[in-house]
Coordinates of C-alpha atoms in Angstrom, one line a residue:
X93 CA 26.4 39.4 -46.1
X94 CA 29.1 37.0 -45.7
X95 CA 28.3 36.4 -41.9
X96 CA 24.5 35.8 -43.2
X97 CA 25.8 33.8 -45.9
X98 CA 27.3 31.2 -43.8
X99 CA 25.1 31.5 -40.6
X100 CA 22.7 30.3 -43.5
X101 CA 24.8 27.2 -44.3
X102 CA 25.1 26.3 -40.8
X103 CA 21.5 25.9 -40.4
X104 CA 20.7 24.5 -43.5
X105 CA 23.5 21.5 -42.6
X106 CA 22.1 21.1 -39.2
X107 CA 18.8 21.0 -40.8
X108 CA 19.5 17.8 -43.0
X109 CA 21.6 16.5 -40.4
X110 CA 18.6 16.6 -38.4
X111 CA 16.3 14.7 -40.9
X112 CA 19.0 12.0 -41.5
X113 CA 18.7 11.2 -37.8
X114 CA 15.2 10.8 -38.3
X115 CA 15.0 9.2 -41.4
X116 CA 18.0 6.4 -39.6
X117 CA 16.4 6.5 -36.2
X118 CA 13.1 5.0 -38.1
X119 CA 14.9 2.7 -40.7
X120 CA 16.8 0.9 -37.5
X121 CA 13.4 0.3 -35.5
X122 CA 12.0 -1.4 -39.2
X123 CA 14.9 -3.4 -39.3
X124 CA 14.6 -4.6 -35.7
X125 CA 11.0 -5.4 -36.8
X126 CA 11.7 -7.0 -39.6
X127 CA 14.3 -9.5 -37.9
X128 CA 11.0 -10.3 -35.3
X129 CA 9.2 -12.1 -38.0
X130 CA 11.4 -15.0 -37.3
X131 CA 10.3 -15.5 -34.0
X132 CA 7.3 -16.0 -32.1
X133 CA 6.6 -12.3 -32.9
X134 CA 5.8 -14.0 -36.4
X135 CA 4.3 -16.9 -35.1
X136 CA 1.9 -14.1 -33.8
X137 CA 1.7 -12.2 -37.3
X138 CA 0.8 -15.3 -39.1
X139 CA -2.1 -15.9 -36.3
X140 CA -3.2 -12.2 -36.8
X141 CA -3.6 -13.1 -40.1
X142 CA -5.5 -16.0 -40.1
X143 CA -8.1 -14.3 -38.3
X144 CA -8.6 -11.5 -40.3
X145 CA -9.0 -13.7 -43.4
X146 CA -11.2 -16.1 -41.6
X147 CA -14.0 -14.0 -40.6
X148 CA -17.5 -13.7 -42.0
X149 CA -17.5 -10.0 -40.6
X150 CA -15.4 -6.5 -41.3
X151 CA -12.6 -5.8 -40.0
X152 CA -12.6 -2.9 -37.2
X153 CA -9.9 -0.7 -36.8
X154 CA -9.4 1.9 -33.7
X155 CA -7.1 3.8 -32.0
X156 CA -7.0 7.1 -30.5
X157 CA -4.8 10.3 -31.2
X158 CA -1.7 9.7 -33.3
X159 CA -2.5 5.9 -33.1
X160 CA -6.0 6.6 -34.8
X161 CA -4.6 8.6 -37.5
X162 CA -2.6 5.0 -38.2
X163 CA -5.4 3.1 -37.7
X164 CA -7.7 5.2 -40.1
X165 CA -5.0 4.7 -42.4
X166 CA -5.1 1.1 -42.0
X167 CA -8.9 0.5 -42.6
X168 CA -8.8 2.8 -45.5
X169 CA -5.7 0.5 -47.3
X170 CA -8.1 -3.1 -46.1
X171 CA -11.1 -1.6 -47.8
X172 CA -8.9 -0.7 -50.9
X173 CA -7.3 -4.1 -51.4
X174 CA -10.2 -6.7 -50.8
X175 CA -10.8 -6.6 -46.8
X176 CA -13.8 -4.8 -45.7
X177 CA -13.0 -2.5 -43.0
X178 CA -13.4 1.0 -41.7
X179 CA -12.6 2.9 -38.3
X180 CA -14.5 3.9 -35.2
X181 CA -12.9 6.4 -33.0
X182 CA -12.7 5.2 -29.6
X183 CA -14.9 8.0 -27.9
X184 CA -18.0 7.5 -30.4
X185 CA -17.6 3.5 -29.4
X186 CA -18.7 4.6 -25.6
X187 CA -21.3 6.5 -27.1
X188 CA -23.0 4.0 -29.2
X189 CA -20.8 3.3 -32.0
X190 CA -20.3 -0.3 -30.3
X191 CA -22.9 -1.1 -31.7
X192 CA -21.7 -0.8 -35.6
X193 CA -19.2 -4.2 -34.4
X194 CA -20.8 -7.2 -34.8
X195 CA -20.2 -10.8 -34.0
X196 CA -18.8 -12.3 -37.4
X197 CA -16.2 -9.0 -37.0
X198 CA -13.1 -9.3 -35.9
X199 CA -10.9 -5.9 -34.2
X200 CA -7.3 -4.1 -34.4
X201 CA -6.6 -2.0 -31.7
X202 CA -3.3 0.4 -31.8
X203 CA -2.4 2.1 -28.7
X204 CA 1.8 2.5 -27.9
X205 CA 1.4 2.4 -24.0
X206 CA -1.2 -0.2 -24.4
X207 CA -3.1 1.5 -21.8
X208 CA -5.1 4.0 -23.9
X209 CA -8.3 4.5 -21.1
X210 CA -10.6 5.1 -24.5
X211 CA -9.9 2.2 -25.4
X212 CA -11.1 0.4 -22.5
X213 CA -14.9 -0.4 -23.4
X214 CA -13.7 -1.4 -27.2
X215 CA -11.8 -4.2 -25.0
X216 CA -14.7 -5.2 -22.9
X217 CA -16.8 -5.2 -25.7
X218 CA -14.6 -7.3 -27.7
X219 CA -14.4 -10.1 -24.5
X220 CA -18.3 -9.9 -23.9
X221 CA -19.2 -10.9 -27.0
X222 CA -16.2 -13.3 -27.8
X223 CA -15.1 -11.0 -31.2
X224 CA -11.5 -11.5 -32.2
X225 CA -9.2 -8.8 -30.6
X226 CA -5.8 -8.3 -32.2
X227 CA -3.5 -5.3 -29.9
X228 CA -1.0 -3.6 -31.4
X229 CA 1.4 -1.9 -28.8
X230 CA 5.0 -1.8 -27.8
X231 CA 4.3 -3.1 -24.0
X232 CA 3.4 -6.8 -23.3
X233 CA 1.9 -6.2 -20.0
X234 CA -0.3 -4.1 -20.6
X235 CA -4.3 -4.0 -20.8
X236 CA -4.4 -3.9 -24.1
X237 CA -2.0 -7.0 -25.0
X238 CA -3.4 -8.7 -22.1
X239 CA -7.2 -8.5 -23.1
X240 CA -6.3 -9.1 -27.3
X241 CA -6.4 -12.5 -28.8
X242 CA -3.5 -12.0 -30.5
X243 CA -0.8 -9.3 -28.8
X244 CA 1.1 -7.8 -31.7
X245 CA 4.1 -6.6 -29.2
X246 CA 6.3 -3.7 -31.3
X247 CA 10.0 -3.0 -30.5
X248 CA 10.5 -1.0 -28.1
X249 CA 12.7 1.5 -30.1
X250 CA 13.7 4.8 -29.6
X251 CA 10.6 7.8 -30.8
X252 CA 13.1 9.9 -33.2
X253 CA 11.6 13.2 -31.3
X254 CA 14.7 14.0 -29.7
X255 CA 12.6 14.6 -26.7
X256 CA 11.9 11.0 -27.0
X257 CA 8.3 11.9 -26.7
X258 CA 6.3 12.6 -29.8
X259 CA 4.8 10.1 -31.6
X260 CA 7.2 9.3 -34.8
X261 CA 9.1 5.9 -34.4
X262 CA 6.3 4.1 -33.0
X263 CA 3.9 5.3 -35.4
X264 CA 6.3 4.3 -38.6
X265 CA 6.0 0.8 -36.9
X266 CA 2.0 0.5 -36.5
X267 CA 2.2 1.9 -40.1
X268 CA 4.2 -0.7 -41.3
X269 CA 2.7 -3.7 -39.8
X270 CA -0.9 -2.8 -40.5
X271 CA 0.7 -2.5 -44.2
X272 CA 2.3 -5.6 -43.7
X273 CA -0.8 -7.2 -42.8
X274 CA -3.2 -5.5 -45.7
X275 CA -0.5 -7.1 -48.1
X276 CA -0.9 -10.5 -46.6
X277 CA -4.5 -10.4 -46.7
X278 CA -4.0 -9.1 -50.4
X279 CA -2.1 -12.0 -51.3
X280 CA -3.9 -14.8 -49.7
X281 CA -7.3 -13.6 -51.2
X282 CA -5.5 -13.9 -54.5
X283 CA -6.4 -10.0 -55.3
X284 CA -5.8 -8.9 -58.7
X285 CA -5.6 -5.7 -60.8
X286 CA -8.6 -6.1 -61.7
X287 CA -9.5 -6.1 -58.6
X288 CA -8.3 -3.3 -57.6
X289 CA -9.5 -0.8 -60.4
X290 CA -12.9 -2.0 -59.3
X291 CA -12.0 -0.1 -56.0
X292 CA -9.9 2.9 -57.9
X293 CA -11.6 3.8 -60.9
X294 CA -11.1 7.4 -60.9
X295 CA -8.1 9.5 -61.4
X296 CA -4.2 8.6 -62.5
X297 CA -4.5 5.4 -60.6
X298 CA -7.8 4.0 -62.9
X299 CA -6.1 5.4 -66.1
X300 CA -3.3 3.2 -65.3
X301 CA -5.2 -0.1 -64.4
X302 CA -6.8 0.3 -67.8
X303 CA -6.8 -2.9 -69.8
X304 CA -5.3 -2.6 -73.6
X305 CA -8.6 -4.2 -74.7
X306 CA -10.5 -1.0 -73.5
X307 CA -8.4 1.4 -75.6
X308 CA -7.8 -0.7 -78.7
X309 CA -8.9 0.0 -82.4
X310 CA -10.8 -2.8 -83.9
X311 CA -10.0 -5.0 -87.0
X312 CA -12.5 -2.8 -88.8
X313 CA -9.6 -0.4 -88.8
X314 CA -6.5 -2.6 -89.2
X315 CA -4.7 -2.0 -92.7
X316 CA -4.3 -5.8 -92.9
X317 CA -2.4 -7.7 -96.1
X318 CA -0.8 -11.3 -97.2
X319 CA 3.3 -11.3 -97.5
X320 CA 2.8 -11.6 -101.4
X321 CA 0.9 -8.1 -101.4
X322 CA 2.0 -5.7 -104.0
X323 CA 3.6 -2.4 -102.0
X324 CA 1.3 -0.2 -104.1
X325 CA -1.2 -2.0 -102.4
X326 CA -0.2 -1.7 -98.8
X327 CA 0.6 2.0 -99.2
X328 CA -2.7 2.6 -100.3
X329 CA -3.8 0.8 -97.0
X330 CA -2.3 2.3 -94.8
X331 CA -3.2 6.6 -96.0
X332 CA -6.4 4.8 -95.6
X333 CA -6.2 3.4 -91.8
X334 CA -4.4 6.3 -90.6
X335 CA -2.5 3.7 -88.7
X336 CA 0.7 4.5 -89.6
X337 CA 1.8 0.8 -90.2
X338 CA 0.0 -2.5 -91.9
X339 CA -0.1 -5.8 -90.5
X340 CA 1.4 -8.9 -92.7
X341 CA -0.7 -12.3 -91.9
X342 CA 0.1 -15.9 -93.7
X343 CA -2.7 -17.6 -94.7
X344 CA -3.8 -18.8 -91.4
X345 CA -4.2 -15.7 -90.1
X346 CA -1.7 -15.0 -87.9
X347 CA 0.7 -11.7 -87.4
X348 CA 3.8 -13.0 -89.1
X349 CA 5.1 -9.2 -89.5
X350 CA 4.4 -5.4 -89.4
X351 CA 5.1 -2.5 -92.1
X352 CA 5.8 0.8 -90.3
X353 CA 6.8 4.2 -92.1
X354 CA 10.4 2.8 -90.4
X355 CA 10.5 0.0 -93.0
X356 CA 9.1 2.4 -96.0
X357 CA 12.4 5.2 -95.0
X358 CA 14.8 1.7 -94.9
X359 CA 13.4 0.8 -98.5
X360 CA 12.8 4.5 -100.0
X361 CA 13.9 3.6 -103.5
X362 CA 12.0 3.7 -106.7
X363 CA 11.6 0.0 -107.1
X364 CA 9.9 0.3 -103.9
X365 CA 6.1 0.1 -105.5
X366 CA 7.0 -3.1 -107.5
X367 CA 8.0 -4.9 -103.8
X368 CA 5.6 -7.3 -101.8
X369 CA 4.6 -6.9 -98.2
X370 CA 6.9 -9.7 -97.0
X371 CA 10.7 -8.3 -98.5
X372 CA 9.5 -5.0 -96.6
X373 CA 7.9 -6.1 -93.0
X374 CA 9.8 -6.5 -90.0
X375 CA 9.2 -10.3 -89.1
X376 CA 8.3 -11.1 -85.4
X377 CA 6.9 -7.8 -84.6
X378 CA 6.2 -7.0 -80.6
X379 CA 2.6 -7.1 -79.9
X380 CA 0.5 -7.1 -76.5
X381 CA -2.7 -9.1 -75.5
X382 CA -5.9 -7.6 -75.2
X383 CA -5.8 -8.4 -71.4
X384 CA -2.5 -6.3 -70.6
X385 CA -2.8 -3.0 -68.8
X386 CA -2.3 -0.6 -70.5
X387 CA 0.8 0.9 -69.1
X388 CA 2.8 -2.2 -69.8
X389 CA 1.6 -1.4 -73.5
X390 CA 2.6 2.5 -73.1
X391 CA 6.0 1.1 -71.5
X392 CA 6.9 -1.0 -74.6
X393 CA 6.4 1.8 -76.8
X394 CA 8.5 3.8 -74.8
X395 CA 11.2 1.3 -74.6
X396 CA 11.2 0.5 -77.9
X397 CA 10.4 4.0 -79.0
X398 CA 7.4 2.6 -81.6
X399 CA 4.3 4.6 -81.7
X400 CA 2.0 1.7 -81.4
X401 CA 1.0 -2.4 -81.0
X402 CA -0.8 -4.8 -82.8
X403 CA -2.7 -6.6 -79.9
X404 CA -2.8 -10.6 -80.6
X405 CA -4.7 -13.4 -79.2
X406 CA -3.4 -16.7 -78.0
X407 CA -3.5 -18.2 -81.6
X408 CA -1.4 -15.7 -82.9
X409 CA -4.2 -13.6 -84.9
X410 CA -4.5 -10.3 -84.6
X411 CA -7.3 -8.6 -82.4
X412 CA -6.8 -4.8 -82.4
X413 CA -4.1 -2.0 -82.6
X414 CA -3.2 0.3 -79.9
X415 CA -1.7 3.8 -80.7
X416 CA 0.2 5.9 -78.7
X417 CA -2.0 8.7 -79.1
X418 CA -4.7 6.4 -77.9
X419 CA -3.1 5.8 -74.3
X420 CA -2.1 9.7 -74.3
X421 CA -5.7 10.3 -74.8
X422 CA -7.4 8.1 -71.8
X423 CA -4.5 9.2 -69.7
X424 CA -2.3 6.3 -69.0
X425 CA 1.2 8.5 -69.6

């Protein structure tokens, strides 16, 4: 048992060692690509990128075998963020899916070598009919750099296989530039949350881009009251709101404090009753706009460990109230 015990060990060492090597291998060829950007490999970025956001047209993504699992990747992240895109497989391209590229489109090619034959009538295509070509590969003299309007030339690092042969380095590096690039686009075309839950609006993702003004109990059921408000009063108010907490306005209006069972406990005494609203509030309560998402709301009620928000407007007024139970409800934890 012993034996097994540490023949067990052994392998389970060599097994992370393993992994690190991999995971460092990887991390050293992002580096190197990362310290590229300051040279003409950046220049080149930057002219990638002005393409891309300059056309009419979608944006075309191929690649074949491990390089067209990146590139599927890459049109699926574009179409997400803002950049209409999607992916023809090399193959179907020969076999009339050339004809889904248009004119006002522009194309990304991935291939390591550069020399991918599938990729061949994508390439002559792309020169016939004068559409933008970018080529990502790790070798600058090959077809596919020479034929692209933009060469995106990759480090030439080290695959972490230790065969030096299966696809793993390389691929990490297509992965991160077309992400670099999707990001870029992102920014430049000013793409907003909004934005985004337009493109996500099902599961955890959509729950989270949920705005505060989507989830938020009216004024209709807001115990509201004045600071000079007899504390028989505001009790009352509240059993009846089933808020858990009143709102103190001045006479403009505007949230100038917030009663929550907290301040009751702090003033539990039998003179309590004959109090007003404004010796019991909290002054300067936190609120939220109506506009938030609704996460940042859930994350100030966890920070601050309150169960809910009175949601405010840019004169100060109240608007709504958002409970706890509310953003449990819709999902957003």
């Amino acid at each position: 048992m012993a034996m097994t015990d540490t023949a067990s060990t052994d392998s389970r060492a060599a097994d992370i060692q393993h992994a690190r090597q991999v995971l460092e291998t990887e991390a050293q060829a992002l580096e190197t690509l990362a310290r590229q950007l300051d040279g003409p490999f950046g220049a080149s970025f930057c002219q990638a990128a002005d393409i891309l956001s300059g056309i009419k047209g979608r944006v075309i993504v191929s690649g074949m075998g491990k390089s067209g699992h990146i590139a599927r990747k890459l049109a699926a992240t574009l179409a997400s963020t803002g950049t209409t895109a999607y992916y023809i497989h090399p193959g179907e391209a020969s076999h009339g899916d050339l004809g889904m590229i248009g004119p006002e489109d522009a194309i990304i090619a991935f291939s390591k070598s550069g020399d991918t034959s599938e990729l061949a009538d994508i390439l002559h295509y792309a020169a016939r009919f004068r559409i933008p070509l970018i080529g990502v590969t790790e070798r600058a003299g090959s077809s596919l750099a020479e034929a692209a309007t933009v060469p995106l030339v990759l480090p030439a690092c080290p695959e972490a296989c230790p065969m030096g042969l299966a696809p793993t380095t390389s691929t990490t590096l297509m992965l991160a530039l077309g992400d670099a690039l999707a990001v870029t686009l992102l920014q430049r075309k000013g793409f907003t949350a909004d934005d985004f839950r337009v493109f996500h609006p099902g599961g955890k993702l959509g729950k989270q881009l949920l705005k505060v003004k989507a989830l938020m109990r009216g004024l209709d059921r807001l115990p509201l009251t004045g600071p000079d408000a007899p504390m028989s009063d505001v009790l009352l108010g509240i059993s009846a709101h089933g808020t858990g907490c009143a709102g103190v306005v001045d006479a403009k209006g505007q949230l100038t404090g917030i009663i929550t069972d907290g301040d009751l406990r702090r003033h539990m005494a039998p003179s309590l009753l004959g109090e007003t609203a404004g010796a019991v509030m909290t002054r300067d309560p936190k609120t939220i706009r109506a506009d938030a998402l609704a996460a940042e709301a859930l994350a100030i009620m966890n920070e601050r460990r309150i169960t809910g928000l009175f949601v405010v407007g840019e004169d100060g007024k109240p608007q709504g109230f958002v409970h706890i139970h509310d953003l449990l409800q819709a999902g957003v934890g």
